[in-house]
Amino acid sequence: MTVPVRHGGDRVAQALVAHGVTHLYTLCGGHISPILAGATARGVRVVDVRDEATAVFAADAAARLSGVPGVAAVTAGPGITNTITALKNAQLAQSPLVVLGGAAPTALQGRGALQDIAQRPLVAPHVKRFIACRRVRDLGPAVADAFALARDGVPGPVFVELPVDLLYDEALIRQWYADAAGKGTGLADRALRWVLNRHAERLFDGSGDTAPPAVQPVTVPQAGDAAMVRAAAALAKAQRPLMVIGSQAVVDAGHVGALAQAVERLGVPVYLSGMARGLLGRDHPLQMRHARRHALREADCVLLAGVPCDFRLDYGRHVRRGATLVAANRSARDARLNRRPDIALIGDAGHAIARLAGRADSAPARWAEWLATLRGRDAAREAEIDRDAAARGEFVNPLALFRALDAEAADDAVFVADGGDVVGTASYILRPRGPLGWLDPGAFGTLGVGAGFALGTATMRPGREVWIVFGDGACGWSLVEFDSFVRQGIPVIAVVGNDAGWTQIAREQVKMLGDDVGTVLARTAYHEVAAGFGAAGLLVQRDDDVRPALRRARELAREGRPVLVNVWLDRTSFREGSLSM
């Protein structure tokens, strides 16, 4: 069905549909209402939330899972300032998304209009580009440009500023300006009418063309052939090769299946991080889970695929100096960050691995002993975790909680991670079920992503079981969004690891400074808060009650209800010394 283009909001919505957008995440505002109405009229589902940051986090998750830039629409002024943390998180995580931001009327900017601020200086540092529209005919092309820019090269967020007088229909806007000019007969009054009329003419000049903008092709950047030959030779002669694959390697969501096959064909042991977790399923023999630092210091050839040498690799010091370092990355800067590689594959990291696999024969027999060594260490560490998980205390053992969650979650479950110490523990134990089955904030370490990531996941993966793993500190940002889950029938399951503190900080702060100031929380009844919004709330205080509660949570979610499971945890020294800088 063809929907007529009545106003600027329709033009924006028309461009979204042309680019394959199925969901628009938002918190309503008068500056952007025509976009929401236009999107709804064209079959785009508008998912409204209670905080603009949640809308951007949801768009971020949608982009990661679909490969199509996620889209959030937020109103002017405070609506935009509320998105800054989420925009920065997307920028550092290299997520392709488009944020549509309202703005004051073009003729009133800088004159004290409602929610009128200089938005470019605030937003521009955190996006690939800030696009400001000034004519109605530019709306569709600006959105098309934003989609292409978000995916091109190193992906990231793009912001499109849309003044309110470009979004409503022409007759209404002309009437606004006529009313503003008044009916006075003095020279000043007549001059003002002339100026505002000329301004309106410029706004709507050329707006008769309502055809949707063309979708701009975006090519996947590829590493050079010479570098690929060198990398293949380095792997072929290695005795102890190792790969570390990170989020950027799976940014081409449609290619993850081919990437997983390529990793299997190469036969190189691999550690998976960030969004790459789950790439090989739950129990693949090539995937290592523990003692990564030890393995990196022993390996003689290391391929970092979509992983920079930042704090997570101790700024490159985890890789021994004598090893051949191969860095595959879309960003030349990230490939060389803190440690210059011997071979730089500048292009898409996932495609680079696939091309290496295409050049490789079967894995050399000499790698078998190396693989056996790494697997032996993993098995020993798993046995240690099992022993620690069996210990009983006053409340629930955190290790036992995540052993139980790993056993109980569905085979198609997607895990969203939002927290510090609790999520760090979970990452050692939970095994994502398949590609794109794990979402965490990325390098920025942002707390508060949980509800937005879950919303984006549930809308992109309808029918899949979506779990949020919350620390009790982090869940504070997301509790209000249980209202959004309930209103829109999104049955996520949240598990709150409630140890009554900001434990990741407290552990080191108390040890170094002898003071727990600012790190103490209460055993708050988060399950009752969720129930107050209409969700189901469950309380767990003993180890024996964990599995029954998780099973009940799954039953409730299958009935269409969002659920929060509030689990009182014992403190643990499992992650002692984990503070990162």
Coordinates of N, CA and C in Angstrom, one line a residue, residues 426-541:
A426 N 29.8 -13.8 35.3 CA 29.0 -14.5 34.3 C 29.8 -14.8 33.1
S427 N 30.6 -13.9 32.7 CA 31.4 -14.1 31.4 C 32.3 -15.3 31.4
Y428 N 32.7 -15.7 32.6 CA 33.6 -16.9 32.7 C 32.7 -18.2 32.6
I429 N 31.4 -18.1 32.9 CA 30.6 -19.3 33.1 C 29.6 -19.5 32.0
L430 N 28.8 -18.4 31.7 CA 27.8 -18.5 30.7 C 28.4 -18.8 29.3
R431 N 27.7 -19.7 28.6 CA 28.2 -20.0 27.2 C 27.1 -19.6 26.2
P432 N 27.4 -18.5 25.5 CA 26.4 -18.1 24.5 C 26.1 -19.3 23.5
R433 N 24.9 -19.3 23.1 CA 24.4 -20.5 22.3 C 24.9 -20.5 20.9
G434 N 25.1 -19.3 20.3 CA 25.4 -19.3 18.9 C 25.8 -17.8 18.5
P435 N 26.1 -17.6 17.2 CA 26.6 -16.3 16.8 C 25.6 -15.2 17.2
L436 N 26.1 -14.0 17.6 CA 25.3 -12.9 18.0 C 24.3 -13.2 19.1
G437 N 24.8 -14.1 20.0 CA 24.0 -14.5 21.2 C 24.4 -13.8 22.5
W438 N 25.3 -12.9 22.4 CA 25.8 -12.2 23.6 C 26.0 -10.7 23.3
L439 N 25.4 -9.8 24.1 CA 25.6 -8.4 23.9 C 26.1 -7.8 25.2
D440 N 27.3 -7.0 25.1 CA 27.7 -6.2 26.2 C 28.1 -4.9 25.6
P441 N 28.3 -3.9 26.5 CA 28.5 -2.5 26.0 C 29.7 -2.3 25.2
G442 N 30.8 -3.0 25.4 CA 32.0 -2.8 24.7 C 33.0 -2.1 25.5
A443 N 34.0 -1.4 24.7 CA 35.2 -0.9 25.4 C 34.9 0.3 26.4
F444 N 33.7 0.9 26.2 CA 33.4 2.1 27.1 C 33.1 1.6 28.5
G445 N 32.7 0.4 28.7 CA 32.3 -0.2 30.0 C 31.1 0.5 30.6
T446 N 30.1 0.9 29.7 CA 29.0 1.7 30.1 C 28.0 0.8 30.9
L447 N 27.6 1.3 32.1 CA 26.4 0.7 32.8 C 25.1 1.3 32.3
G448 N 24.1 0.5 32.4 CA 22.8 1.1 32.0 C 22.3 0.6 30.6
V449 N 23.0 -0.3 29.9 CA 22.7 -0.7 28.6 C 21.6 -1.7 28.6
G450 N 21.3 -2.4 29.7 CA 20.5 -3.6 29.8 C 19.2 -3.5 29.2
A451 N 18.3 -2.6 29.6 CA 17.0 -2.5 29.1 C 16.9 -2.2 27.6
G452 N 17.7 -1.3 27.2 CA 17.8 -0.9 25.8 C 18.3 -2.0 24.9
F453 N 19.4 -2.7 25.3 CA 19.9 -3.8 24.5 C 18.8 -4.9 24.5
A454 N 18.1 -5.2 25.6 CA 17.1 -6.2 25.6 C 15.9 -5.9 24.7
L455 N 15.5 -4.6 24.7 CA 14.5 -4.2 23.8 C 14.9 -4.4 22.3
G456 N 16.1 -3.9 22.0 CA 16.5 -4.1 20.6 C 16.6 -5.5 20.2
T457 N 17.1 -6.4 21.1 CA 17.2 -7.8 20.9 C 15.9 -8.5 20.7
A458 N 15.0 -8.2 21.6 CA 13.7 -8.8 21.5 C 12.9 -8.4 20.2
T459 N 13.1 -7.2 19.8 CA 12.4 -6.8 18.5 C 13.1 -7.3 17.3
M460 N 14.4 -7.5 17.3 CA 15.1 -8.1 16.2 C 15.0 -9.6 16.2
R461 N 14.8 -10.2 17.3 CA 14.8 -11.7 17.4 C 13.5 -12.1 18.1
P462 N 12.4 -11.8 17.5 CA 11.1 -12.2 18.1 C 11.0 -13.7 18.3
G463 N 10.5 -14.1 19.4 CA 10.4 -15.5 19.7 C 11.6 -16.1 20.4
R464 N 12.8 -15.4 20.4 CA 14.0 -15.9 21.1 C 13.8 -15.5 22.6
E465 N 14.5 -16.4 23.4 CA 14.5 -16.1 24.8 C 15.6 -15.1 25.1
V466 N 15.2 -14.0 25.7 CA 16.2 -12.9 26.0 C 16.4 -12.7 27.5
W467 N 17.7 -12.9 27.9 CA 18.0 -12.8 29.3 C 18.9 -11.5 29.5
I468 N 18.6 -10.7 30.6 CA 19.5 -9.7 31.0 C 20.2 -10.1 32.3
V469 N 21.5 -10.1 32.3 CA 22.3 -10.3 33.5 C 22.6 -9.0 34.1
F470 N 22.0 -8.6 35.2 CA 22.2 -7.3 35.8 C 23.1 -7.5 37.1
G471 N 24.0 -6.5 37.3 CA 24.5 -6.3 38.6 C 23.4 -5.4 39.3
D472 N 23.4 -5.5 40.7 CA 22.4 -4.7 41.3 C 22.6 -3.2 41.2
G473 N 23.8 -2.8 41.0 CA 24.0 -1.4 40.8 C 23.5 -1.0 39.4
A474 N 23.9 -1.7 38.4 CA 23.5 -1.4 37.0 C 22.0 -1.5 36.8
C475 N 21.3 -2.3 37.5 CA 19.9 -2.5 37.2 C 19.1 -1.2 37.5
G476 N 19.7 -0.3 38.4 CA 19.0 0.9 38.7 C 18.6 1.7 37.5
W477 N 19.5 1.7 36.5 CA 19.2 2.5 35.3 C 18.0 1.9 34.5
S478 N 17.7 0.7 34.6 CA 16.8 0.0 33.7 C 15.5 -0.3 34.3
L479 N 15.3 -0.2 35.6 CA 14.1 -0.6 36.3 C 12.8 0.0 35.7
V480 N 12.9 1.3 35.4 CA 11.7 2.0 34.9 C 11.3 1.4 33.5
E481 N 12.2 0.8 32.8 CA 11.8 0.3 31.5 C 11.0 -1.0 31.6
F482 N 10.8 -1.6 32.8 CA 9.9 -2.7 32.9 C 8.5 -2.2 32.5
D483 N 8.2 -0.9 32.7 CA 7.0 -0.3 32.2 C 6.9 -0.5 30.7
S484 N 8.0 -0.2 30.0 CA 8.1 -0.3 28.6 C 7.9 -1.8 28.1
F485 N 8.6 -2.7 28.8 CA 8.4 -4.1 28.5 C 7.0 -4.5 28.6
V486 N 6.3 -4.1 29.7 CA 5.0 -4.6 30.0 C 4.0 -4.0 28.9
R487 N 4.1 -2.7 28.7 CA 3.2 -2.0 27.8 C 3.2 -2.6 26.4
Q488 N 4.4 -3.0 26.0 CA 4.6 -3.5 24.6 C 4.8 -5.0 24.5
G489 N 4.5 -5.7 25.6 CA 4.5 -7.1 25.5 C 5.8 -7.8 25.1
I490 N 6.9 -7.3 25.7 CA 8.2 -7.8 25.5 C 8.7 -8.6 26.7
P491 N 8.7 -9.9 26.5 CA 8.9 -10.8 27.7 C 10.3 -11.1 28.0
V492 N 11.1 -10.2 28.3 CA 12.5 -10.4 28.7 C 12.6 -11.0 30.1
I493 N 13.7 -11.7 30.4 CA 13.9 -12.2 31.7 C 15.2 -11.5 32.3
A494 N 15.0 -10.8 33.4 CA 16.2 -10.2 34.0 C 16.6 -10.9 35.3
V495 N 17.9 -11.2 35.4 CA 18.4 -11.8 36.6 C 19.3 -10.8 37.3
V496 N 18.9 -10.3 38.5 CA 19.7 -9.3 39.2 C 20.6 -10.0 40.2
G497 N 21.9 -9.9 40.1 CA 22.8 -10.5 41.1 C 22.9 -9.5 42.2
N498 N 22.2 -9.6 43.3 CA 22.1 -8.7 44.3 C 23.0 -9.0 45.5
D499 N 24.2 -8.4 45.5 CA 25.1 -8.5 46.6 C 25.2 -7.2 47.4
A500 N 24.3 -6.3 47.2 CA 24.2 -5.1 48.0 C 25.4 -4.2 48.0
G501 N 25.9 -4.1 46.8 CA 27.1 -3.2 46.6 C 27.6 -3.0 45.2
W502 N 28.4 -2.0 45.1 CA 29.2 -1.8 43.8 C 30.5 -2.6 44.0
T503 N 30.3 -3.9 43.9 CA 31.4 -4.8 44.4 C 32.7 -4.7 43.6
Q504 N 32.6 -4.6 42.3 CA 33.9 -4.5 41.5 C 34.7 -3.3 42.0
I505 N 34.1 -2.2 42.4 CA 34.8 -1.0 42.9 C 35.2 -1.3 44.4
A506 N 34.2 -1.8 45.2 CA 34.5 -1.9 46.6 C 35.6 -2.8 46.9
R507 N 35.8 -3.9 46.1 CA 36.8 -4.9 46.4 C 38.2 -4.3 46.4
E508 N 38.5 -3.5 45.4 CA 39.8 -2.8 45.4 C 39.9 -1.6 46.2
Q509 N 38.8 -0.8 46.3 CA 38.8 0.4 47.0 C 39.1 0.2 48.5
V510 N 38.4 -0.8 49.1 CA 38.6 -1.1 50.5 C 40.0 -1.6 50.7
K511 N 40.5 -2.4 49.8 CA 41.9 -3.0 50.0 C 42.9 -1.8 49.9
M512 N 42.7 -0.9 49.0 CA 43.7 0.1 48.8 C 43.6 1.3 49.7
L513 N 42.3 1.7 50.0 CA 42.0 2.9 50.7 C 41.4 2.7 52.1
G514 N 41.0 1.4 52.4 CA 40.5 1.1 53.7 C 39.1 1.8 53.9
D515 N 38.4 2.1 52.9 CA 37.1 2.8 53.0 C 36.1 2.3 52.0
D516 N 34.9 1.9 52.4 CA 33.9 1.5 51.4 C 32.9 2.6 51.0
V517 N 33.3 3.8 51.3 CA 32.4 5.0 51.0 C 31.9 4.9 49.6
G518 N 30.6 5.1 49.4 CA 29.9 5.2 48.1 C 29.7 3.9 47.4
T519 N 30.1 2.8 48.0 CA 30.0 1.5 47.4 C 29.0 0.5 48.0
V520 N 28.3 1.0 49.0 CA 27.4 0.1 49.7 C 25.9 0.4 49.2
L521 N 25.3 -0.7 48.9 CA 23.8 -0.6 48.5 C 23.0 -1.5 49.5
A522 N 21.7 -1.5 49.3 CA 20.9 -2.3 50.1 C 20.4 -3.6 49.4
R523 N 19.9 -4.5 50.1 CA 19.3 -5.7 49.5 C 17.9 -5.3 49.0
T524 N 17.8 -4.4 48.1 CA 16.6 -3.8 47.6 C 15.7 -4.8 46.9
A525 N 14.4 -4.6 47.1 CA 13.4 -5.5 46.6 C 13.1 -5.2 45.1
Y526 N 14.1 -5.4 44.3 CA 13.9 -5.0 42.8 C 12.8 -5.8 42.2
H527 N 12.5 -7.0 42.7 CA 11.4 -7.8 42.1 C 10.1 -7.1 42.4
E528 N 10.0 -6.4 43.5 CA 8.7 -5.7 43.8 C 8.5 -4.5 43.0
V529 N 9.6 -3.8 42.6 CA 9.6 -2.7 41.7 C 9.1 -3.2 40.4
A530 N 9.6 -4.2 39.9 CA 9.2 -4.8 38.6 C 7.7 -5.1 38.6
A531 N 7.3 -5.8 39.7 CA 5.9 -6.2 39.8 C 5.0 -4.9 39.9
G532 N 5.5 -3.8 40.4 CA 4.7 -2.6 40.4 C 4.4 -2.1 39.0
F533 N 5.3 -2.4 38.1 CA 5.1 -2.0 36.7 C 4.2 -3.0 35.9
G534 N 3.9 -4.1 36.6 CA 3.0 -5.1 35.9 C 3.8 -6.3 35.5
A535 N 5.1 -6.4 35.7 CA 5.9 -7.5 35.4 C 5.8 -8.6 36.5
A536 N 6.4 -9.7 36.3 CA 6.5 -10.7 37.3 C 7.8 -10.5 38.1
G537 N 7.7 -10.7 39.4 CA 8.9 -10.5 40.2 C 9.1 -11.8 41.1
L538 N 10.4 -12.3 41.1 CA 10.7 -13.5 41.9 C 11.9 -13.2 42.8
L539 N 11.9 -13.6 44.0 CA 13.0 -13.5 45.0 C 13.6 -14.8 45.2
V540 N 14.9 -14.8 45.2 CA 15.7 -16.1 45.5 C 16.8 -15.7 46.5
Q541 N 16.8 -16.5 47.6 CA 17.8 -16.2 48.6 C 18.6 -17.4 49.0

